[in-house]
Amino acid sequence: MPGSIISIHVGQCGNQIGAEFWKTMCMEHGIGPDGAPSQPHKAGEDRKELFFNEINLGTRFMPRSVLVDLEPRVINQIKSSEYAQLHNHGNMYVSSCGSGAGNNWACGYNQNGEIIEEIFDILDHEVGNADSLEGFVLSHSIAGGTGSGLGSKILESLKDRYPNTILQSCSVFSDTGDVVVGPYNSLLTLDWLIEHPDIVMVLDNQALYKVAVETMRLQTPSLEHINSMVSRIMSASTAPLRFYSPVYTRMAHIAAYMNPYPPMQLVQTAYAPFIPVDNKYVVNTSAEKVLSRLLDPRSLISSASTIASSRPPAIPNQTQHCMLSALAFLQTDGSRTQSENAIRRHASRVNLSSSMKFPSWSSSGFNIATCNLSPYMEHPTILQKIIQQYDQLRKRDAFIDRFKQEGVEKGSMDNSREKIAKLVNLYEEATTPEFLEIPDDISINNISSFSISRNSSTPATPRRNY
């Protein structure tokens, strides 16, 4: 029996995604914008209690969520939206100074201890309301300041305070060109994502826009379209927990399958069929068609290259796409024609070899988990790109003073760069038959420790040993 799951939304991007995510969750569980059931409860059909607190004997449901930002704009929009009554406003944290993190990872990470304690007072209270806490899901962007820096601090603190829970991040890899110091922020955030979460869902903004244009046929995708796409991916990733899948009934089961070889916990996502937000027509599909779409490289929410792609590698000498393990969640209407055995027969007709490549040593392969519909309604490439963008800034020491002022030295940033580069090498080694014979000293944990220096204006931060 799965336990409760608490969602944490950090920064502008994390909270905008969170707002759409809870709209999707309410729609799937028959809950109105005010938290009241919009349809009679169907016993045994769903487990809404995993993500919602039940209030007054089921007359109202409130998300198990905490919203965090250092500036008030997005959270104020949520407070004045149609879904304002859905959320517990006591679970919304906005810094009293309201100045944000200035698009600086170090500023976000180095928020003073009082702010961190105030955030964790809210989180600890929410944990106290949870029945058999299963884990946390944190949404954020890695390129800005609050989502990246403060998000990293929260991930680190969660792992320290709740070491026996599963920690999953939904991390948006934004175009670093949007923020001049984006490559610095992204590289430092990746360091923390390697260290702390059990699963990192990679949501590549560039790939999302490409899917919206090529698959959804949207000429100019709006932010609403992109956030809606992300919310559906997030909700689908938890569907087996909420809608009684016969397998993968806990976050720990999914984490163990998708991350059998830490620290390679970055997970590519694909979703099908994607339907525009304002679509007025019912889309009829089948398990075979859905599986074929999921395995189509164009469905991946990542700009990593794929084995089926005819395009030349984006980066010279780049290793071709290879999956260490793959897990498909299929939601069905529960009828006999969509039984698990029938779906597996459909899967047998899909040509996996033309779409997916697995290393010869991998025993994980491709697996399928099914669950009911709602009763109410490539990593090395993307990491190398961030390293390249970091190197371009670093060779000129561009804007480096912004980080030094917050106690992050160049040597510490270079250590993070080396760690990410080693992870890229590890992913590339995983494509070879000899991967399981690689000696332990290849571990990225052998890189020298990361430390943030402290001066009179910088709060103390712990030394991190890998």
GROMACS .gro file of C-alpha atoms in nm:
model
  466
    1MET     CA    1   0.000   0.000   0.000
    2PRO     CA    2   0.162   0.329  -0.107
    3GLY     CA    3   0.203   0.611   0.143
    4SER     CA    4   0.136   0.983   0.116
    5ILE     CA    5   0.333   1.198  -0.129
    6ILE     CA    6   0.406   1.566  -0.070
    7SER     CA    7   0.463   1.798  -0.367
    8ILE     CA    8   0.695   2.097  -0.339
    9HIS     CA    9   0.694   2.370  -0.602
   10VAL     CA   10   0.990   2.610  -0.599
   11GLY     CA   11   1.043   2.933  -0.792
   12GLN     CA   12   0.849   3.088  -1.078
   13CYS     CA   13   0.869   2.789  -1.312
   14GLY     CA   14   0.808   2.533  -1.037
   15ASN     CA   15   0.494   2.710  -0.915
   16GLN     CA   16   0.355   2.771  -1.264
   17ILE     CA   17   0.397   2.400  -1.339
   18GLY     CA   18   0.251   2.318  -0.998
   19ALA     CA   19  -0.061   2.525  -1.067
   20GLU     CA   20  -0.128   2.327  -1.387
   21PHE     CA   21  -0.040   1.999  -1.217
   22TRP     CA   22  -0.308   2.047  -0.951
   23LYS     CA   23  -0.567   2.136  -1.213
   24THR     CA   24  -0.489   1.804  -1.382
   25MET     CA   25  -0.499   1.614  -1.053
   26CYS     CA   26  -0.836   1.766  -0.961
   27MET     CA   27  -0.979   1.677  -1.301
   28GLU     CA   28  -0.856   1.316  -1.272
   29HIS     CA   29  -0.995   1.271  -0.919
   30GLY     CA   30  -1.329   1.448  -0.958
   31ILE     CA   31  -1.240   1.746  -0.739
   32GLY     CA   32  -1.363   2.099  -0.807
   33PRO     CA   33  -1.156   2.421  -0.797
   34ASP     CA   34  -1.270   2.480  -0.438
   35GLY     CA   35  -1.159   2.134  -0.323
   36ALA     CA   36  -1.512   1.993  -0.300
   37PRO     CA   37  -1.591   1.668  -0.486
   38SER     CA   38  -1.737   1.752  -0.826
   39GLN     CA   39  -1.869   1.398  -0.865
   40PRO     CA   40  -1.973   1.126  -0.618
   41HIS     CA   41  -1.678   0.933  -0.479
   42LYS     CA   42  -1.629   0.592  -0.641
   43ALA     CA   43  -1.492   0.360  -0.375
   44GLY     CA   44  -1.198   0.149  -0.482
   45GLU     CA   45  -1.148   0.345  -0.804
   46ASP     CA   46  -0.868   0.577  -0.700
   47ARG     CA   47  -0.632   0.672  -0.419
   48LYS     CA   48  -0.672   1.047  -0.411
   49GLU     CA   49  -0.557   1.045  -0.047
   50LEU     CA   50  -0.197   0.991  -0.163
   51PHE     CA   51  -0.178   1.349  -0.293
   52PHE     CA   52  -0.473   1.510  -0.113
   53ASN     CA   53  -0.562   1.564   0.252
   54GLU     CA   54  -0.921   1.458   0.316
   55ILE     CA   55  -1.110   1.716   0.523
   56ASN     CA   56  -1.447   1.686   0.700
   57LEU     CA   57  -1.516   1.325   0.605
   58GLY     CA   58  -1.450   1.376   0.236
   59THR     CA   59  -1.647   1.696   0.188
   60ARG     CA   60  -1.327   1.871   0.082
   61PHE     CA   61  -0.981   1.775  -0.042
   62MET     CA   62  -0.667   1.984  -0.011
   63PRO     CA   63  -0.338   1.918  -0.192
   64ARG     CA   64  -0.045   1.784   0.008
   65SER     CA   65   0.169   2.061  -0.135
   66VAL     CA   66   0.405   2.339  -0.032
   67LEU     CA   67   0.461   2.642  -0.258
   68VAL     CA   68   0.789   2.831  -0.220
   69ASP     CA   69   0.916   3.146  -0.390
   70LEU     CA   70   1.141   3.437  -0.302
   71GLU     CA   71   0.922   3.687  -0.486
   72PRO     CA   72   0.543   3.706  -0.463
   73ARG     CA   73   0.414   3.745  -0.820
   74VAL     CA   74   0.335   3.383  -0.918
   75ILE     CA   75   0.206   3.275  -0.577
   76ASN     CA   76  -0.016   3.586  -0.566
   77GLN     CA   77  -0.156   3.483  -0.905
   78ILE     CA   78  -0.239   3.140  -0.762
   79LYS     CA   79  -0.406   3.302  -0.460
   80SER     CA   80  -0.631   3.505  -0.688
   81SER     CA   81  -0.700   3.229  -0.942
   82GLU     CA   82  -1.004   3.006  -0.983
   83TYR     CA   83  -0.822   2.745  -0.771
   84ALA     CA   84  -0.742   2.984  -0.484
   85GLN     CA   85  -0.962   2.793  -0.236
   86LEU     CA   86  -0.807   2.459  -0.329
   87HIS     CA   87  -0.475   2.527  -0.160
   88ASN     CA   88  -0.386   2.578   0.203
   89HIS     CA   89  -0.254   2.935   0.203
   90GLY     CA   90  -0.056   2.852   0.516
   91ASN     CA   91   0.152   2.621   0.295
   92MET     CA   92   0.262   2.907   0.070
   93TYR     CA   93   0.597   3.063   0.156
   94VAL     CA   94   0.711   3.395   0.008
   95SER     CA   95   1.022   3.569   0.139
   96SER     CA   96   0.936   3.882   0.335
   97CYS     CA   97   1.192   4.087   0.140
   98GLY     CA   98   1.039   3.973  -0.191
   99SER     CA   99   1.354   4.051  -0.389
  100GLY     CA  100   1.408   3.707  -0.541
  101ALA     CA  101   1.744   3.543  -0.608
  102GLY     CA  102   1.852   3.765  -0.896
  103ASN     CA  103   1.887   3.465  -1.131
  104ASN     CA  104   2.185   3.354  -0.921
  105TRP     CA  105   2.213   2.994  -0.797
  106ALA     CA  106   2.443   3.096  -0.513
  107CYS     CA  107   2.200   3.362  -0.389
  108GLY     CA  108   1.914   3.112  -0.390
  109TYR     CA  109   2.119   2.842  -0.218
  110ASN     CA  110   2.263   3.078   0.043
  111GLN     CA  111   1.932   3.206   0.181
  112ASN     CA  112   1.978   3.254   0.552
  113GLY     CA  113   1.898   2.979   0.798
  114GLU     CA  114   1.584   3.152   0.922
  115ILE     CA  115   1.425   3.129   0.576
  116ILE     CA  116   1.513   2.760   0.545
  117GLU     CA  117   1.368   2.689   0.890
  118GLU     CA  118   1.046   2.874   0.804
  119ILE     CA  119   1.010   2.664   0.489
  120PHE     CA  120   1.075   2.343   0.681
  121ASP     CA  121   0.833   2.440   0.956
  122ILE     CA  122   0.566   2.426   0.683
  123LEU     CA  123   0.705   2.103   0.537
  124ASP     CA  124   0.737   1.933   0.876
  125HIS     CA  125   0.377   2.023   0.958
  126GLU     CA  126   0.261   1.875   0.627
  127VAL     CA  127   0.463   1.561   0.698
  128GLY     CA  128   0.284   1.537   1.032
  129ASN     CA  129  -0.049   1.528   0.847
  130ALA     CA  130   0.066   1.251   0.613
  131ASP     CA  131  -0.024   0.887   0.659
  132SER     CA  132   0.287   0.672   0.618
  133LEU     CA  133   0.494   0.923   0.420
  134GLU     CA  134   0.619   0.772   0.094
  135GLY     CA  135   0.818   1.058  -0.051
  136PHE     CA  136   0.844   1.404  -0.203
  137VAL     CA  137   0.810   1.538  -0.558
  138LEU     CA  138   0.979   1.874  -0.623
  139SER     CA  139   0.922   2.082  -0.938
  140HIS     CA  140   1.164   2.356  -1.040
  141SER     CA  141   1.379   2.498  -1.318
  142ILE     CA  142   1.755   2.452  -1.317
  143ALA     CA  143   1.853   2.772  -1.501
  144GLY     CA  144   1.713   3.055  -1.285
  145GLY     CA  145   1.800   3.151  -0.929
  146THR     CA  146   1.525   3.043  -0.689
  147GLY     CA  147   1.430   2.712  -0.849
  148SER     CA  148   1.792   2.617  -0.902
  149GLY     CA  149   1.963   2.747  -0.588
  150LEU     CA  150   1.690   2.733  -0.324
  151GLY     CA  151   1.559   2.417  -0.491
  152SER     CA  152   1.903   2.258  -0.446
  153LYS     CA  153   1.909   2.360  -0.081
  154ILE     CA  154   1.563   2.211  -0.020
  155LEU     CA  155   1.660   1.884  -0.193
  156GLU     CA  156   1.973   1.860   0.020
  157SER     CA  157   1.784   1.932   0.342
  158LEU     CA  158   1.504   1.687   0.258
  159LYS     CA  159   1.756   1.407   0.212
  160ASP     CA  160   1.916   1.494   0.546
  161ARG     CA  161   1.588   1.519   0.738
  162TYR     CA  162   1.395   1.236   0.572
  163PRO     CA  163   1.660   0.988   0.451
  164ASN     CA  164   1.419   0.694   0.430
  165THR     CA  165   1.178   0.857   0.186
  166ILE     CA  166   1.189   0.863  -0.194
  167LEU     CA  167   1.285   1.199  -0.342
  168GLN     CA  168   1.189   1.278  -0.701
  169SER     CA  169   1.250   1.600  -0.889
  170CYS     CA  170   1.072   1.724  -1.199
  171SER     CA  171   1.347   1.945  -1.337
  172VAL     CA  172   1.290   2.179  -1.629
  173PHE     CA  173   1.604   2.220  -1.837
  174SER     CA  174   1.536   2.568  -1.974
  175ASP     CA  175   1.721   2.732  -2.259
  176THR     CA  176   2.019   2.875  -2.073
  177GLY     CA  177   2.025   3.164  -2.319
  178ASP     CA  178   1.723   3.307  -2.138
  179VAL     CA  179   1.945   3.387  -1.837
  180VAL     CA  180   2.295   3.521  -1.896
  181VAL     CA  181   2.441   3.311  -1.611
  182GLY     CA  182   2.213   3.016  -1.690
  183PRO     CA  183   2.503   2.778  -1.767
  184TYR     CA  184   2.652   2.842  -1.420
  185ASN     CA  185   2.315   2.789  -1.252
  186SER     CA  186   2.242   2.473  -1.451
  187LEU     CA  187   2.582   2.317  -1.384
  188LEU     CA  188   2.563   2.379  -1.009
  189THR     CA  189   2.205   2.249  -0.991
  190LEU     CA  190   2.305   1.933  -1.178
  191ASP     CA  191   2.569   1.871  -0.912
  192TRP     CA  192   2.294   1.865  -0.647
  193LEU     CA  193   2.058   1.661  -0.866
  194ILE     CA  194   2.325   1.392  -0.899
  195GLU     CA  195   2.376   1.386  -0.524
  196HIS     CA  196   2.030   1.392  -0.364
  197PRO     CA  197   1.715   1.282  -0.556
  198ASP     CA  198   1.639   0.916  -0.627
  199ILE     CA  199   1.477   1.006  -0.962
  200VAL     CA  200   1.527   1.315  -1.178
  201MET     CA  201   1.265   1.361  -1.451
  202VAL     CA  202   1.433   1.560  -1.727
  203LEU     CA  203   1.189   1.805  -1.888
  204ASP     CA  204   1.369   1.980  -2.170
  205ASN     CA  205   1.201   2.308  -2.264
  206GLN     CA  206   1.340   2.298  -2.617
  207ALA     CA  207   1.203   1.947  -2.671
  208LEU     CA  208   0.864   2.043  -2.524
  209TYR     CA  209   0.827   2.324  -2.776
  210LYS     CA  210   0.934   2.090  -3.057
  211VAL     CA  211   0.675   1.829  -2.956
  212ALA     CA  212   0.409   2.101  -2.932
  213VAL     CA  213   0.485   2.218  -3.287
  214GLU     CA  214   0.547   1.883  -3.459
  215THR     CA  215   0.305   1.655  -3.273
  216MET     CA  216   0.031   1.887  -3.147
  217ARG     CA  217   0.047   2.102  -3.463
  218LEU     CA  218   0.062   2.427  -3.267
  219GLN     CA  219   0.217   2.709  -3.467
  220THR     CA  220   0.307   2.920  -3.165
  221PRO     CA  221   0.286   2.716  -2.841
  222SER     CA  222   0.194   2.929  -2.542
  223LEU     CA  223   0.324   2.895  -2.188
  224GLU     CA  224  -0.016   2.746  -2.101
  225HIS     CA  225   0.037   2.472  -2.359
  226ILE     CA  226   0.386   2.388  -2.231
  227ASN     CA  227   0.285   2.387  -1.865
  228SER     CA  228  -0.016   2.171  -1.947
  229MET     CA  229   0.213   1.921  -2.122
  230VAL     CA  230   0.443   1.907  -1.820
  231SER     CA  231   0.150   1.866  -1.581
  232ARG     CA  232   0.021   1.568  -1.780
  233ILE     CA  233   0.365   1.405  -1.777
  234MET     CA  234   0.389   1.455  -1.400
  235SER     CA  235   0.042   1.316  -1.335
  236ALA     CA  236   0.099   1.019  -1.567
  237SER     CA  237   0.419   0.929  -1.382
  238THR     CA  238   0.214   0.880  -1.064
  239ALA     CA  239  -0.091   0.716  -1.226
  240PRO     CA  240   0.004   0.358  -1.123
  241LEU     CA  241   0.014   0.473  -0.761
  242ARG     CA  242  -0.322   0.650  -0.779
  243PHE     CA  243  -0.523   0.412  -0.998
  244TYR     CA  244  -0.440   0.064  -0.869
  245SER     CA  245  -0.173  -0.076  -1.094
  246PRO     CA  246  -0.105  -0.445  -1.022
  247VAL     CA  247   0.268  -0.366  -1.014
  248TYR     CA  248   0.478  -0.059  -0.932
  249THR     CA  249   0.247   0.039  -0.650
  250ARG     CA  250   0.508   0.245  -0.462
  251MET     CA  251   0.750   0.522  -0.554
  252ALA     CA  252   1.029   0.296  -0.430
  253HIS     CA  253   0.937   0.030  -0.689
  254ILE     CA  254   0.957   0.281  -0.973
  255ALA     CA  255   1.281   0.433  -0.841
  256ALA     CA  256   1.446   0.092  -0.810
  257TYR     CA  257   1.353  -0.004  -1.166
  258MET     CA  258   1.442   0.327  -1.329
  259ASN     CA  259   1.762   0.387  -1.132
  260PRO     CA  260   1.930   0.048  -1.092
  261TYR     CA  261   2.277   0.201  -1.129
  262PRO     CA  262   2.312   0.523  -0.925
  263PRO     CA  263   2.410   0.797  -0.986
  264MET     CA  264   2.249   0.758  -1.331
  265GLN     CA  265   1.907   0.866  -1.205
  266LEU     CA  266   1.823   1.108  -1.487
  267VAL     CA  267   1.504   0.983  -1.654
  268GLN     CA  268   1.388   1.071  -2.003
  269THR     CA  269   1.013   1.104  -2.047
  270ALA     CA  270   0.775   1.051  -2.336
  271TYR     CA  271   0.398   1.094  -2.346
  272ALA     CA  272   0.131   0.994  -2.597
  273PRO     CA  273  -0.108   1.101  -2.723
  274PHE     CA  274  -0.054   1.473  -2.663
  275ILE     CA  275  -0.380   1.659  -2.728
  276PRO     CA  276  -0.407   2.041  -2.738
  277VAL     CA  277  -0.559   2.207  -2.432
  278ASP     CA  278  -0.859   2.337  -2.630
  279ASN     CA  279  -0.916   2.019  -2.835
  280LYS     CA  280  -1.289   1.953  -2.889
  281TYR     CA  281  -1.268   1.603  -3.033
  282VAL     CA  282  -1.227   1.258  -2.882
  283VAL     CA  283  -0.907   1.083  -2.991
  284ASN     CA  284  -0.945   0.710  -3.049
  285THR     CA  285  -0.625   0.512  -3.010
  286SER     CA  286  -0.492   0.168  -2.915
  287ALA     CA  287  -0.217   0.024  -2.699
  288GLU     CA  288  -0.016  -0.062  -3.009
  289LYS     CA  289  -0.039   0.294  -3.145
  290VAL     CA  290   0.042   0.448  -2.806
  291LEU     CA  291   0.347   0.225  -2.760
  292SER     CA  292   0.467   0.306  -3.111
  293ARG     CA  293   0.435   0.677  -3.035
  294LEU     CA  294   0.611   0.646  -2.701
  295LEU     CA  295   0.902   0.471  -2.869
  296ASP     CA  296   0.921   0.730  -3.145
  297PRO     CA  297   1.227   0.952  -3.077
  298ARG     CA  298   1.014   1.257  -3.160
  299SER     CA  299   0.804   1.191  -2.848
  300LEU     CA  300   1.096   1.221  -2.608
  301ILE     CA  301   1.085   1.530  -2.386
  302SER     CA  302   1.461   1.564  -2.421
  303SER     CA  303   1.686   1.686  -2.699
  304ALA     CA  304   1.915   1.384  -2.660
  305SER     CA  305   1.999   1.202  -2.982
  306THR     CA  306   1.840   0.864  -3.047
  307ILE     CA  307   1.946   0.545  -3.218
  308ALA     CA  308   1.659   0.580  -3.464
  309SER     CA  309   1.755   0.932  -3.561
  310SER     CA  310   1.912   0.989  -3.900
  311ARG     CA  311   2.044   1.329  -3.799
  312PRO     CA  312   2.417   1.365  -3.728
  313PRO     CA  313   2.512   1.396  -3.360
  314ALA     CA  314   2.473   1.746  -3.215
  315ILE     CA  315   2.814   1.706  -3.055
  316PRO     CA  316   3.114   1.544  -3.233
  317ASN     CA  317   3.208   1.190  -3.121
  318GLN     CA  318   2.887   1.170  -2.923
  319THR     CA  319   2.768   0.825  -2.813
  320GLN     CA  320   2.442   0.722  -2.977
  321HIS     CA  321   2.128   0.697  -2.772
  322CYS     CA  322   2.099   0.390  -2.549
  323MET     CA  323   1.842   0.309  -2.278
  324LEU     CA  324   1.951   0.139  -1.957
  325SER     CA  325   1.590   0.054  -1.871
  326ALA     CA  326   1.246   0.162  -1.989
  327LEU     CA  327   0.907   0.155  -1.820
  328ALA     CA  328   0.577   0.238  -1.994
  329PHE     CA  329   0.269   0.334  -1.791
  330LEU     CA  330  -0.050   0.266  -1.988
  331GLN     CA  331  -0.389   0.380  -1.859
  332THR     CA  332  -0.686   0.180  -1.987
  333ASP     CA  333  -1.061   0.170  -1.942
  334GLY     CA  334  -1.030  -0.152  -1.743
  335SER     CA  335  -1.223  -0.364  -1.994
  336ARG     CA  336  -1.117  -0.711  -2.105
  337THR     CA  337  -0.998  -0.584  -2.442
  338GLN     CA  338  -0.746  -0.366  -2.261
  339SER     CA  339  -0.634  -0.623  -2.007
  340GLU     CA  340  -0.266  -0.651  -1.929
  341ASN     CA  341  -0.231  -0.966  -2.139
  342ALA     CA  342  -0.395  -0.798  -2.435
  343ILE     CA  343  -0.165  -0.499  -2.402
  344ARG     CA  344   0.138  -0.726  -2.395
  345ARG     CA  345   0.017  -0.890  -2.715
  346HIS     CA  346  -0.002  -0.544  -2.870
  347ALA     CA  347   0.350  -0.472  -2.743
  348SER     CA  348   0.484  -0.785  -2.909
  349ARG     CA  349   0.383  -0.639  -3.246
  350VAL     CA  350   0.579  -0.319  -3.188
  351ASN     CA  351   0.927  -0.334  -3.337
  352LEU     CA  352   1.134  -0.242  -3.033
  353SER     CA  353   1.465  -0.307  -3.204
  354SER     CA  354   1.412  -0.024  -3.452
  355SER     CA  355   1.321   0.226  -3.181
  356MET     CA  356   1.522   0.136  -2.873
  357LYS     CA  357   1.873   0.016  -2.805
  358PHE     CA  358   1.970  -0.149  -2.477
  359PRO     CA  359   2.325  -0.235  -2.366
  360SER     CA  360   2.403  -0.605  -2.391
  361TRP     CA  361   2.463  -0.635  -2.015
  362SER     CA  362   2.124  -0.488  -1.916
  363SER     CA  363   1.865  -0.726  -1.775
  364SER     CA  364   1.611  -0.449  -1.710
  365GLY     CA  365   1.497  -0.397  -2.067
  366PHE     CA  366   1.149  -0.275  -2.148
  367ASN     CA  367   0.858  -0.325  -1.909
  368ILE     CA  368   0.492  -0.223  -1.909
  369ALA     CA  369   0.269  -0.132  -1.616
  370THR     CA  370  -0.104  -0.083  -1.657
  371CYS     CA  371  -0.356   0.102  -1.445
  372ASN     CA  372  -0.711   0.228  -1.488
  373LEU     CA  373  -0.804   0.557  -1.643
  374SER     CA  374  -0.940   0.824  -1.413
  375PRO     CA  375  -1.296   0.720  -1.323
  376TYR     CA  376  -1.391   1.087  -1.355
  377MET     CA  377  -1.226   1.191  -1.686
  378GLU     CA  378   1.880   1.153  -2.388
  379HIS     CA  379   2.088   1.262  -2.116
  380PRO     CA  380   2.455   1.276  -2.226
  381THR     CA  381   2.366   1.522  -2.502
  382ILE     CA  382   2.181   1.766  -2.281
  383LEU     CA  383   2.453   1.746  -2.013
  384GLN     CA  384   2.730   1.803  -2.268
  385LYS     CA  385   2.545   2.109  -2.396
  386ILE     CA  386   2.539   2.258  -2.045
  387ILE     CA  387   2.911   2.182  -2.002
  388GLN     CA  388   2.990   2.352  -2.334
  389GLN     CA  389   2.790   2.661  -2.241
  390TYR     CA  390   2.960   2.670  -1.901
  391ASP     CA  391   3.304   2.647  -2.064
  392GLN     CA  392   3.223   2.938  -2.295
  393LEU     CA  393   3.145   3.162  -1.997
  394ARG     CA  394   3.419   3.023  -1.774
  395LYS     CA  395   3.707   3.081  -2.017
  396ARG     CA  396   3.626   3.454  -1.998
  397ASP     CA  397   3.530   3.441  -1.628
  398ALA     CA  398   3.214   3.618  -1.739
  399PHE     CA  399   2.988   3.730  -1.451
  400ILE     CA  400   3.190   3.514  -1.210
  401ASP     CA  401   3.195   3.794  -0.951
  402ARG     CA  402   2.819   3.751  -0.895
  403PHE     CA  403   2.889   3.404  -0.758
  404LYS     CA  404   3.206   3.496  -0.567
  405GLN     CA  405   3.004   3.756  -0.377
  406GLU     CA  406   2.781   3.472  -0.255
  407GLY     CA  407   3.076   3.253  -0.154
  408VAL     CA  408   3.100   3.025  -0.458
  409GLU     CA  409   3.459   3.016  -0.584
  410LYS     CA  410   3.573   2.929  -0.937
  411GLY     CA  411   3.743   2.612  -0.814
  412SER     CA  412   3.418   2.487  -0.664
  413MET     CA  413   3.235   2.549  -0.990
  414ASP     CA  414   3.508   2.366  -1.182
  415ASN     CA  415   3.468   2.070  -0.945
  416SER     CA  416   3.099   2.059  -1.033
  417ARG     CA  417   3.189   2.071  -1.402
  418GLU     CA  418   3.427   1.777  -1.357
  419LYS     CA  419   3.157   1.582  -1.176
  420ILE     CA  420   2.904   1.636  -1.454
  421ALA     CA  421   3.166   1.540  -1.714
  422LYS     CA  422   3.232   1.217  -1.525
  423LEU     CA  423   2.860   1.143  -1.524
  424VAL     CA  424   2.854   1.191  -1.902
  425ASN     CA  425   3.142   0.944  -1.932
  426LEU     CA  426   2.957   0.702  -1.706
  427TYR     CA  427   2.649   0.717  -1.929
  428GLU     CA  428   2.868   0.657  -2.233
  429GLU     CA  429   3.044   0.363  -2.066
  430ALA     CA  430   2.702   0.217  -1.986
  431THR     CA  431   2.644   0.159  -2.358
  432THR     CA  432   2.934  -0.089  -2.374
  433PRO     CA  433   2.924  -0.463  -2.290
  434GLU     CA  434   3.208  -0.412  -2.040
  435PHE     CA  435   3.014  -0.166  -1.823
  436LEU     CA  436   2.964  -0.401  -1.527
  437GLU     CA  437   3.338  -0.476  -1.527
  438ILE     CA  438   3.439  -0.111  -1.488
  439PRO     CA  439   3.643  -0.066  -1.167
  440ASP     CA  440   3.492   0.121  -0.876
  441ASP     CA  441   3.737   0.410  -0.907
  442ILE     CA  442   3.536   0.549  -1.200
  443SER     CA  443   3.275   0.659  -0.947
  444ILE     CA  444   3.195   1.028  -0.961
  445ASN     CA  445   3.205   1.025  -0.582
  446ASN     CA  446   3.584   1.034  -0.594
  447ILE     CA  447   3.588   1.396  -0.703
  448SER     CA  448   3.723   1.640  -0.448
  449SER     CA  449   3.471   1.789  -0.210
  450PHE     CA  450   3.261   2.093  -0.294
  451SER     CA  451   3.274   2.375  -0.046
  452ILE     CA  452   3.128   2.723  -0.035
  453SER     CA  453   3.354   2.973   0.133
  454ARG     CA  454   3.208   3.208   0.387
  455ASN     CA  455   3.273   3.575   0.448
  456SER     CA  456   3.110   3.824   0.679
  457SER     CA  457   2.815   3.877   0.446
  458THR     CA  458   2.763   3.512   0.348
  459PRO     CA  459   2.575   3.264   0.569
  460ALA     CA  460   2.752   2.946   0.673
  461THR     CA  461   2.698   2.646   0.449
  462PRO     CA  462   2.801   2.287   0.506
  463ARG     CA  463   3.097   2.123   0.339
  464ARG     CA  464   2.982   1.847   0.107
  465ASN     CA  465   3.192   1.534   0.074
  466TYR     CA  466   3.123   1.306  -0.220
   0.00000   0.00000   0.00000
